[in-house]
XYZ file of C-alpha atoms in Angstrom:
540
model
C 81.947 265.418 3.452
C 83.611 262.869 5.972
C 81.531 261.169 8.242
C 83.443 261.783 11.519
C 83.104 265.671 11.159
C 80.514 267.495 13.437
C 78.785 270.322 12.549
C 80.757 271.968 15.078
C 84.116 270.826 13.202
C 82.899 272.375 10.566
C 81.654 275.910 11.640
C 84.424 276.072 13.648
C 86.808 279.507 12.414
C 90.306 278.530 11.158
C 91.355 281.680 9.556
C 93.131 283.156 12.378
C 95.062 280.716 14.772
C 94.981 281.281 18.385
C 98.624 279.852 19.083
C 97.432 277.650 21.253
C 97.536 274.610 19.611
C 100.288 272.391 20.595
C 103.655 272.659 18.838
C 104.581 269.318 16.682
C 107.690 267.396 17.490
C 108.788 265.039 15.098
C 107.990 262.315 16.558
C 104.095 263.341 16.848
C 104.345 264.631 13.443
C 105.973 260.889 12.151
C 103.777 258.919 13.909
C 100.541 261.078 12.427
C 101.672 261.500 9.044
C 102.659 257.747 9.134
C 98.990 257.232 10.625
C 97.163 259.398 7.125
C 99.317 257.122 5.086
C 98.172 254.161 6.365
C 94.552 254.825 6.358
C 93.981 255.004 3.025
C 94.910 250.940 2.183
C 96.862 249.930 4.630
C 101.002 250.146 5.815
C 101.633 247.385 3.084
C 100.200 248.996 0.432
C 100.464 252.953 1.822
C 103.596 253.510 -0.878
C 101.575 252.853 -3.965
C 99.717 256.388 -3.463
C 103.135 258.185 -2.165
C 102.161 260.675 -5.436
C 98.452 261.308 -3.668
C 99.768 261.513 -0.013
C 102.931 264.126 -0.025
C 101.334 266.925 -2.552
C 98.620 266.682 0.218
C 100.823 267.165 2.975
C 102.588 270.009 1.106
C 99.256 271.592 0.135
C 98.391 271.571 3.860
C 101.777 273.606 5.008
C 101.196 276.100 2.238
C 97.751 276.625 3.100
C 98.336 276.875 6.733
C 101.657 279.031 6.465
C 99.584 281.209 3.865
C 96.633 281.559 6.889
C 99.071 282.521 9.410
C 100.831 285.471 7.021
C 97.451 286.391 5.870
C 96.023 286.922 9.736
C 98.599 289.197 10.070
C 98.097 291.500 7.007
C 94.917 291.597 8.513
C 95.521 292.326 11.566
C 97.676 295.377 10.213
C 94.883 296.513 8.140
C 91.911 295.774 10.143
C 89.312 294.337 7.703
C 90.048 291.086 6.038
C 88.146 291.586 2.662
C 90.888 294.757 2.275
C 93.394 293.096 3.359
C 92.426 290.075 0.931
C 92.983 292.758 -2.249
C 96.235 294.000 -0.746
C 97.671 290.542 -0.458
C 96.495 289.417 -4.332
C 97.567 292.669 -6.047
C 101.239 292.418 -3.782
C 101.189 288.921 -5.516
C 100.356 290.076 -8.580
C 103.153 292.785 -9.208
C 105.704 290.623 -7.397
C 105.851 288.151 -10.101
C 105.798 290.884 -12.808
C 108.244 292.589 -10.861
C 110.289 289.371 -9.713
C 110.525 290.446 -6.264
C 109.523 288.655 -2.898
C 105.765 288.819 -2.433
C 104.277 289.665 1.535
C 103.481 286.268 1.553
C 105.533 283.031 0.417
C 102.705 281.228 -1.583
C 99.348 282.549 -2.779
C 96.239 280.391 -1.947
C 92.948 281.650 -3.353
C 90.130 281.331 -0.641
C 88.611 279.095 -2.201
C 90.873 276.447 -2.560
C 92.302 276.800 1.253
C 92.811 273.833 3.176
C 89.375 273.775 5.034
C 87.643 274.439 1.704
C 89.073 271.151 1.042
C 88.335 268.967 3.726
C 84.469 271.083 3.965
C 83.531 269.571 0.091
C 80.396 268.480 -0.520
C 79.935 264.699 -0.227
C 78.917 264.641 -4.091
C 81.917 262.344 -5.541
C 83.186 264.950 -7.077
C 86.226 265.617 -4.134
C 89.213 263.992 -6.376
C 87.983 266.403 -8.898
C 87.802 269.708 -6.554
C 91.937 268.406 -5.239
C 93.058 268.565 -8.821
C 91.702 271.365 -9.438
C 93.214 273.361 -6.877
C 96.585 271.594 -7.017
C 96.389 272.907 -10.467
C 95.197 276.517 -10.221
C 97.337 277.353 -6.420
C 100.354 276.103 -9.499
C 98.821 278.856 -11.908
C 99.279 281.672 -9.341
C 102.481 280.697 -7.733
C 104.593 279.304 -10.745
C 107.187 278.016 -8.534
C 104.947 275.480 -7.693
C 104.595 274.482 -11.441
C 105.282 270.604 -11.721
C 105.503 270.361 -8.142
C 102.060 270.569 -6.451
C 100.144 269.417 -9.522
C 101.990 265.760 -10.771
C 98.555 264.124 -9.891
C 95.263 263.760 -11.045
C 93.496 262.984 -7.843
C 90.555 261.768 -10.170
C 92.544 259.252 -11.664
C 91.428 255.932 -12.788
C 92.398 252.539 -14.076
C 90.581 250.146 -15.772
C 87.087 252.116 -15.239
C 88.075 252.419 -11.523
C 88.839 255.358 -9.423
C 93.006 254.612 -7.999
C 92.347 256.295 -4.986
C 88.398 256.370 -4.224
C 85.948 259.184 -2.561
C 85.900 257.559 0.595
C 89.461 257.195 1.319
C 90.854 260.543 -0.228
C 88.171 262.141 2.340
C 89.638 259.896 5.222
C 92.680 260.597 4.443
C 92.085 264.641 4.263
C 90.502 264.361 7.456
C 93.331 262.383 8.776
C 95.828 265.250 7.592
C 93.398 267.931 9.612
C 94.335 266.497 12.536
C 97.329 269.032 13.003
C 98.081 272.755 11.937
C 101.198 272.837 10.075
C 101.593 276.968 10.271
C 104.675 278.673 11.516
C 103.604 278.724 15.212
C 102.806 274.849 14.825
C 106.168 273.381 14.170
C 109.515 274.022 12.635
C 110.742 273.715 9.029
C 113.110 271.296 9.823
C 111.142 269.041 12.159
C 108.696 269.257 9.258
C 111.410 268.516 7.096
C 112.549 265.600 8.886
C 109.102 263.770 9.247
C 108.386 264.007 5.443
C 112.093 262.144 4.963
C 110.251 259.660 7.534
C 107.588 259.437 5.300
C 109.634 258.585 2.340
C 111.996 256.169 4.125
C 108.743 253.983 5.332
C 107.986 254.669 1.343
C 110.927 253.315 0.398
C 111.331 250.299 2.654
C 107.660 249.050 1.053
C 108.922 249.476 -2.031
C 111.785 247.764 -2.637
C 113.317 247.799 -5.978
C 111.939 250.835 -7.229
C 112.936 253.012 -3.779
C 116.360 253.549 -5.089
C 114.864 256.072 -7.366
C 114.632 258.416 -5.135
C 115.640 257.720 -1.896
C 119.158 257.655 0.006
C 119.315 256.287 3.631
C 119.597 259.390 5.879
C 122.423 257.712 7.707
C 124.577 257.669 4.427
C 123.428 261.048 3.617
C 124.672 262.050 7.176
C 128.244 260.708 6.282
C 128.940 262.599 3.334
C 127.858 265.399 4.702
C 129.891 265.067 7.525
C 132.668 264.511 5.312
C 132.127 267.447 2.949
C 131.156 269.840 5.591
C 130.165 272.918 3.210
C 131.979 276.323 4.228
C 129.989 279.537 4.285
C 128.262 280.746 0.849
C 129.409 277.477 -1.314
C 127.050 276.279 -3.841
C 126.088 272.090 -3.720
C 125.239 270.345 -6.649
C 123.412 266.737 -6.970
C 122.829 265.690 -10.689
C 120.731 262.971 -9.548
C 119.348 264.486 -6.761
C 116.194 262.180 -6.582
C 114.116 263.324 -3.437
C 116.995 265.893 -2.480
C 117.722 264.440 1.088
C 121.637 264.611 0.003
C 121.376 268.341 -1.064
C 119.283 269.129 2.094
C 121.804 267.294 4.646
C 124.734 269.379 4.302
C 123.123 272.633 4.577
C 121.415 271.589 7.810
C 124.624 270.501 8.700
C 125.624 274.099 8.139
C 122.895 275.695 9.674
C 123.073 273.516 12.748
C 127.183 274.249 13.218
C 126.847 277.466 12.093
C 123.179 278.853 13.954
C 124.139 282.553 13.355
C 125.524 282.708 9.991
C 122.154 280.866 8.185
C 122.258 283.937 5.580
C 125.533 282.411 4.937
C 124.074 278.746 4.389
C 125.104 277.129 0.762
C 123.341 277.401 -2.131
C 121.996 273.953 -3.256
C 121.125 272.899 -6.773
C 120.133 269.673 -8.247
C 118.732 267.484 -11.169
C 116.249 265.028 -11.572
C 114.784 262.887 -13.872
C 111.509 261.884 -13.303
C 108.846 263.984 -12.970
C 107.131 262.930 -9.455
C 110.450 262.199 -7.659
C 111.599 266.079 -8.948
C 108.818 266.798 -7.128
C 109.624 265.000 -4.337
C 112.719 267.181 -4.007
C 110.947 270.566 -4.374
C 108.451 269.695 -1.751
C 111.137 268.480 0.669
C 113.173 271.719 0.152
C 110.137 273.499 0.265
C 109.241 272.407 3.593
C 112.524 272.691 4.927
C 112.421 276.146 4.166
C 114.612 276.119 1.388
C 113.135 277.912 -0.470
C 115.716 279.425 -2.907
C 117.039 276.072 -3.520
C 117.390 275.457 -7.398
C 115.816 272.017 -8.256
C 115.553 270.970 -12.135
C 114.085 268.394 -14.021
C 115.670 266.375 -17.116
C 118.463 264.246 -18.101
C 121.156 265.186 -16.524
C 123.797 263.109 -19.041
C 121.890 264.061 -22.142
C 120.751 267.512 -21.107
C 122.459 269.113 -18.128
C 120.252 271.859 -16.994
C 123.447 273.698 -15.358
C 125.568 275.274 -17.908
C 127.034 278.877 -18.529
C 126.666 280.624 -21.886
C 125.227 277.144 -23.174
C 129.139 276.544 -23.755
C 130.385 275.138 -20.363
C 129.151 273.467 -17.118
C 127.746 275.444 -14.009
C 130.847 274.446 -11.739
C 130.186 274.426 -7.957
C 132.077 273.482 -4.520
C 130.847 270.458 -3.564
C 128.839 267.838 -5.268
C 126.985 264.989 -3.112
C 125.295 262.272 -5.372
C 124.331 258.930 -5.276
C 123.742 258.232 -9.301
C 121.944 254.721 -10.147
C 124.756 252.503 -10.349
C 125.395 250.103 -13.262
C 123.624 252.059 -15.772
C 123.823 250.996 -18.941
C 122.060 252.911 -21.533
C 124.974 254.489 -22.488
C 126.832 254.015 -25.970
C 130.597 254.741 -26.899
C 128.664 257.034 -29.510
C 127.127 259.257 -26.838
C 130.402 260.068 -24.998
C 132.201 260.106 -28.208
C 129.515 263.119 -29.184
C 129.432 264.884 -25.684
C 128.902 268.453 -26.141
C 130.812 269.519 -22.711
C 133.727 268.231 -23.022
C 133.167 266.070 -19.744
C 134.771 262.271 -20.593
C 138.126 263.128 -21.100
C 139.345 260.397 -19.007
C 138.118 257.583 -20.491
C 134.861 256.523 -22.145
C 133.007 254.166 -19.676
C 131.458 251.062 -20.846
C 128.128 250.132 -21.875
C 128.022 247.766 -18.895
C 128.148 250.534 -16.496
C 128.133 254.488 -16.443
C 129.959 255.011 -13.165
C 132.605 256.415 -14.120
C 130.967 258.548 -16.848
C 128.592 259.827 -13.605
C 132.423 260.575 -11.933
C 133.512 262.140 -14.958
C 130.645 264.425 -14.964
C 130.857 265.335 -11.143
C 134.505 266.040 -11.501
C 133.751 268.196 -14.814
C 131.290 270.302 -12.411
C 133.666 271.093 -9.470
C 135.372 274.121 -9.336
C 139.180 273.821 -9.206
C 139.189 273.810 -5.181
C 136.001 271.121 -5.406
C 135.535 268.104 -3.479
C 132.979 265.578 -4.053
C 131.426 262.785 -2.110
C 129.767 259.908 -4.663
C 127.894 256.754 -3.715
C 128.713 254.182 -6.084
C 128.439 250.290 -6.248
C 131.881 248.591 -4.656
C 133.090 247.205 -7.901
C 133.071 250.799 -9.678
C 136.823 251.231 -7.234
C 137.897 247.568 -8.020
C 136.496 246.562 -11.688
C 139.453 245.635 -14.105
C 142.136 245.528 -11.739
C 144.867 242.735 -12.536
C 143.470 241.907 -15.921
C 146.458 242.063 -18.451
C 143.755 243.134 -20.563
C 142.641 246.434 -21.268
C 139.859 247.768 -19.084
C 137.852 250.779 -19.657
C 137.154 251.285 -15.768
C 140.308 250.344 -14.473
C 142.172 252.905 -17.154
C 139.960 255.647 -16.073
C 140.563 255.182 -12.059
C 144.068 254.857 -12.699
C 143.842 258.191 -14.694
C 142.124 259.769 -11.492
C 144.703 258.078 -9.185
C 147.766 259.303 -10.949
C 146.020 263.115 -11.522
C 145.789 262.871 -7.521
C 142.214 263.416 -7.680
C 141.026 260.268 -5.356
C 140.813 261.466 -1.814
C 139.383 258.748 -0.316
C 137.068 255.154 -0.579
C 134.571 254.521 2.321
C 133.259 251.220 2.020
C 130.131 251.381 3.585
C 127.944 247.564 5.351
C 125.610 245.638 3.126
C 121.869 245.900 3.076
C 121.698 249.492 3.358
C 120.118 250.363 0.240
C 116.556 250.117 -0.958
C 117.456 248.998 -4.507
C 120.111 246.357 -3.489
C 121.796 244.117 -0.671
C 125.268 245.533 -2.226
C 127.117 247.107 0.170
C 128.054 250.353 -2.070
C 130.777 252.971 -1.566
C 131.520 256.492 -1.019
C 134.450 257.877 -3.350
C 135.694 261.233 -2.025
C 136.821 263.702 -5.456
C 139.433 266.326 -4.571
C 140.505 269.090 -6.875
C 143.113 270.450 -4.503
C 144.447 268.123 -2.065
C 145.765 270.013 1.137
C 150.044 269.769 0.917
C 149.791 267.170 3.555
C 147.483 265.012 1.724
C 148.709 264.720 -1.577
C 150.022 261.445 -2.976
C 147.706 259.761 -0.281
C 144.444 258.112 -0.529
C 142.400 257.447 2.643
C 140.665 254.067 2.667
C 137.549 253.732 5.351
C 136.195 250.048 5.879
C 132.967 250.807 7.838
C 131.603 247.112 6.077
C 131.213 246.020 10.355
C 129.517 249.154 11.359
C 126.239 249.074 11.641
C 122.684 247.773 13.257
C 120.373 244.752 12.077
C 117.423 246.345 10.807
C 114.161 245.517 9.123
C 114.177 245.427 6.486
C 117.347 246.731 5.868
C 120.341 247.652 8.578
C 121.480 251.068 9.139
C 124.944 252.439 9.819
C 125.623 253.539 13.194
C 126.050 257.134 14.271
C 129.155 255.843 16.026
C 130.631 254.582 12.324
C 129.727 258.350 10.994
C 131.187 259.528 13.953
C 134.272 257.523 13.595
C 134.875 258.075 10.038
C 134.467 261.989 9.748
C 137.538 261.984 12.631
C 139.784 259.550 11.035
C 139.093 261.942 7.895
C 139.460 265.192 9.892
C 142.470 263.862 11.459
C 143.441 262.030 7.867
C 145.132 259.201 9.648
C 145.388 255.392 10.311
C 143.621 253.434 12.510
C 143.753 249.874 13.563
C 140.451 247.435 11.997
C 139.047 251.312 10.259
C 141.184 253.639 7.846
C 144.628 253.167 6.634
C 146.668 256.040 4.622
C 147.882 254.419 1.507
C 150.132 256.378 -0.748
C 149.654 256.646 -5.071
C 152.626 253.558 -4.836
C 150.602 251.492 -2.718
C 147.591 251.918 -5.090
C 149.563 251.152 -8.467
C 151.072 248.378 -7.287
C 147.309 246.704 -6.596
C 146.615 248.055 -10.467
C 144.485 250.505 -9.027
C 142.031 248.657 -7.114
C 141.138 250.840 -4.106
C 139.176 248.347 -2.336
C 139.050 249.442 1.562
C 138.621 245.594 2.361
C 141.796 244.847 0.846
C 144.002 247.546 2.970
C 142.208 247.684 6.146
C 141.334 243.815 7.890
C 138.290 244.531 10.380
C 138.776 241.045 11.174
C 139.999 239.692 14.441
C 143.858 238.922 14.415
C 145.020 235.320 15.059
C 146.929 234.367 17.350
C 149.957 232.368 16.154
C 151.739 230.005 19.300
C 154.888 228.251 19.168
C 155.217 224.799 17.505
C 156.344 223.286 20.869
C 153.318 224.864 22.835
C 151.307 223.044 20.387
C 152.775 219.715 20.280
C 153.139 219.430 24.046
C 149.455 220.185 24.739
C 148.478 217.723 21.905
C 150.569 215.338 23.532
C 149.162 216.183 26.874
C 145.832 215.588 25.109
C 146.643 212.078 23.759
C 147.615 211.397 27.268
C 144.790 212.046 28.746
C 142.575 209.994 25.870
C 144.629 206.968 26.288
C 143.867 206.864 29.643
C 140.159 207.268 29.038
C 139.832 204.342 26.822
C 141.473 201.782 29.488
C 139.024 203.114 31.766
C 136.127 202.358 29.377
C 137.667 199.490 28.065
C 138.304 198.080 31.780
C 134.506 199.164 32.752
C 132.863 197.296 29.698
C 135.057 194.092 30.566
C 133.238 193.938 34.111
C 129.716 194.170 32.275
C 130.830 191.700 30.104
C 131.749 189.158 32.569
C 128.392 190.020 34.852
């Protein structure tokens, strides 16, 4: 048991919440779950144990949401041991019956929060975590390969990773707060646990591009896409999900009385502890029905009809690992869903075997946003050789599928100084836009930040009106037509169409040669001065 806990703090009831405990905003809620992250080495090395820290923080919201709904059954049936059997024989039949249970999750009593942070002081706590995470997985499958990725009893090299002392701390740290449905909202929840994961990623480096998009970015494209009522959103490398969860908050925030209307969102994921990233964050957003699975999304897409074709959807947001290059000619040559008809993208980089796929996945009014490295929309341009890139972007151009390029500023990403781009997919160009591409240079737009900048809501801003309004403007977007992209072989570079620069100023020849003559002037006068002036000295 921790040290700091009074016997008061611990016979004090917790069941049933009086509602008066103060209601979270997100900055209390960042600054305190920033605060349990730290404590357990330190904010250097806090992002090591991201895979102890956030099933915690998830247990804690299920266990607290599961109080509140329980207090309520309850106080409908007046005795809690009654209530108790009502609530685990509803849960029961509802999975048999695959309907919606009374309450969301099931947590056994004794694995409820407060049966966690009251265990014995007997080394055996990491144990006792596991254990639950593993068995509250059991009863609520949902939560199978979510909640239980870790062994909390873990150890390497005889030693415990995360040790008795500081798993306590950091348990205790987490009690600080109720996280129940009186306590805070979904989305501020939400918010602070894509906090967490930014402060993750920035001590992380390399590795954070696994899983993590910068919020801003995500912002953009969903600004750009902005999903109609009951559309489905797809992310084949969804990583931690913030680019699935964007646009329908986007929706829900535009749209406050139509949130039965809010898209569907579906994604893939490839490793097992960032797939469980993105349940928890959907999770605790509230998303419950969101459609999160885990696998290979090139060798194994998880999203297919009839096992025959691709699951096909209305928007797809993704930001794939760029420059991947696992991929052989054999593997597209061999693709089972007929998805690289375009082009077979070399072994250098997958790109635009990722765009390929997207496009393969949109339904025929689609539109896609894509985060890609800046080279994937300018490789293989003006080589009189042939160029497996630039022949499949020159397929998309000509097909009319290439809304638009934003090229976004440099340092933004986790995994790379690179500046990276957004390429906007369109199935079905509106009349007025066909036979146009619209190129966005927001390379200027953004704030110095440590360690990496971030782009400025007044670029996002800007961007989804010059969009909107699909028009030109001076040192930001410029309207090129297919003509103006052949004749560049295809390279749709925004840095090459739209100058952010400042313009020079050109004056007249004779301007310039009076004022240098003015100026030589002026110099030979100077030197007869000093020349005068050291002839004095001289004769003194």
């Amino acid at each position: 048991m921790p040290k700091n806990k009074t016997e008061a703090d611990i016979n004090q009831p917790t069941l049933f919440p009086s509602g008066d405990e103060e209601h979270l905003d997100i900055s209390t809620l960042e600054n305190w779950l920033l605060d349990a992250a730290n404590r357990i080495r330190g904010a250097s090395d806090a992002p090591k144990f991201k895979d102890f820290i956030l099933p915690l923080i998830f247990y804690k919201r299920l266990s607290d949401v599961f109080d509140d709904e329980f207090a309520k059954q309850v106080e409908e049936f007046g005795d809690e041991a009654f209530a108790r059997e009502i609530v685990a024989a509803d849960h029961k039949d509802a999975l048999e019956n695959e309907r919606p249970p009374i309450v969301r999750f099931y947590i056994p009593e004794e694995y409820r929060w407060e049966a966690l942070r009251n265990h014995a002081a007997d080394g055996n706590l990491g144990q006792f975590v596991t254990d639950a995470m593993r068995e509250i997985a059991r009863v609520n499958p949902r939560l199978e390969g979510v909640i239980n990725v870790k062994d909390f009893n873990e150890s390497q090299s005889g030693q415990r990773t995360l040790d008795e002392e500081r798993l306590e701390a950091l348990i205790e740290v987490l009690s600080r707060h109720r996280l129940g449905l009186q306590d805070t909202e979904p989305d501020i929840l939400g918010r602070a646990y894509e906090y967490l994961l930014r402060k993750f990623a920035e001590g992380q480096g390399q590795s954070a591009g696994e899983f993590y998009t910068p919020k801003e970015v995500g912002w953009l494209m969903a600004r750009l896409i902005d999903p109609e009522p009951y559309t489905t959103i797809y992310d084949p490398a969804c990583g931690s999900g913030g680019l699935l969860i964007k646009p329908r908050l986007l929706f829900e925030q535009t749209h406050p009385d139509q949130k039965s209307q809010a898209p569907q969102i579906y994604g893939q994921e490839l490793t097992h502890t960032t797939y469980a990233m993105a349940k928890m964050n959907a999770f605790l957003h509230d998303f419950t029905d969101a459609d999160v699975q885990i696998g290979d999304t090139f060798r194994n897409p998880r999203f297919v009809e009839n096992n025959s074709a691709l699951q096909r959807f209305d928007y797809v947001l993704a930001n794939p690992m760029w420059n991947q290059k696992e991929y052989n000619d054999a593997f597209y040559e061999n693709d089972n869903w007929n998805r690289f008809s375009d082009g077979i993208a070399p072994s250098s980089s997958a790109d635009w075997g990722w765009v390929q796929h997207m496009l393969a996945s949109l339904k025929e009014t689609g539109r896609a946003a894509i985060v890609l490295d800046t080279g994937a929309v300018s490789r293989g341009s003006g080589s009189k050789n042939t160029d497996r890139e630039r022949d499949i972007r020159k397929k998309f151009v000509e097909k009319d599928l290439i809304e638009g390029v934003v090229l976004l500023p440099e340092n933004l990403f986790y995994n790379t100084s690179a500046p990276g781009i957004v390429l906007l997919l369109n199935r079905n160009k509106p009349e007025e836009r066909k036979d146009q591409i619209l190129l966005i240079n927001l390379s200027q737009h953004f704030e110095k930040g440590k360690p990496k900048n971030i782009l400025t809501d007044d670029a996002i801003a800007a961007a989804t009106e010059v969009y909107q309004a699909w028009e030109s403007r001076e040192k930001l977007s410029n309207v090129i037509t297919l003509e103006d992209a052949q004749k560049t072989d295809c390279n749709l570079s925004p840095s090459q169409f739209v100058d952010v620069g400042d313009k020079v100023e050109h004056r007249p020849v004779n301007e310039i040669l009076a004022d240098l003559t003015e100026a030589r002037i002026t110099r030979e006068k100077a030197d007869k001065v000093l020349e005068d002036v050291l002839a004095q000295l001289s004769l003194q």
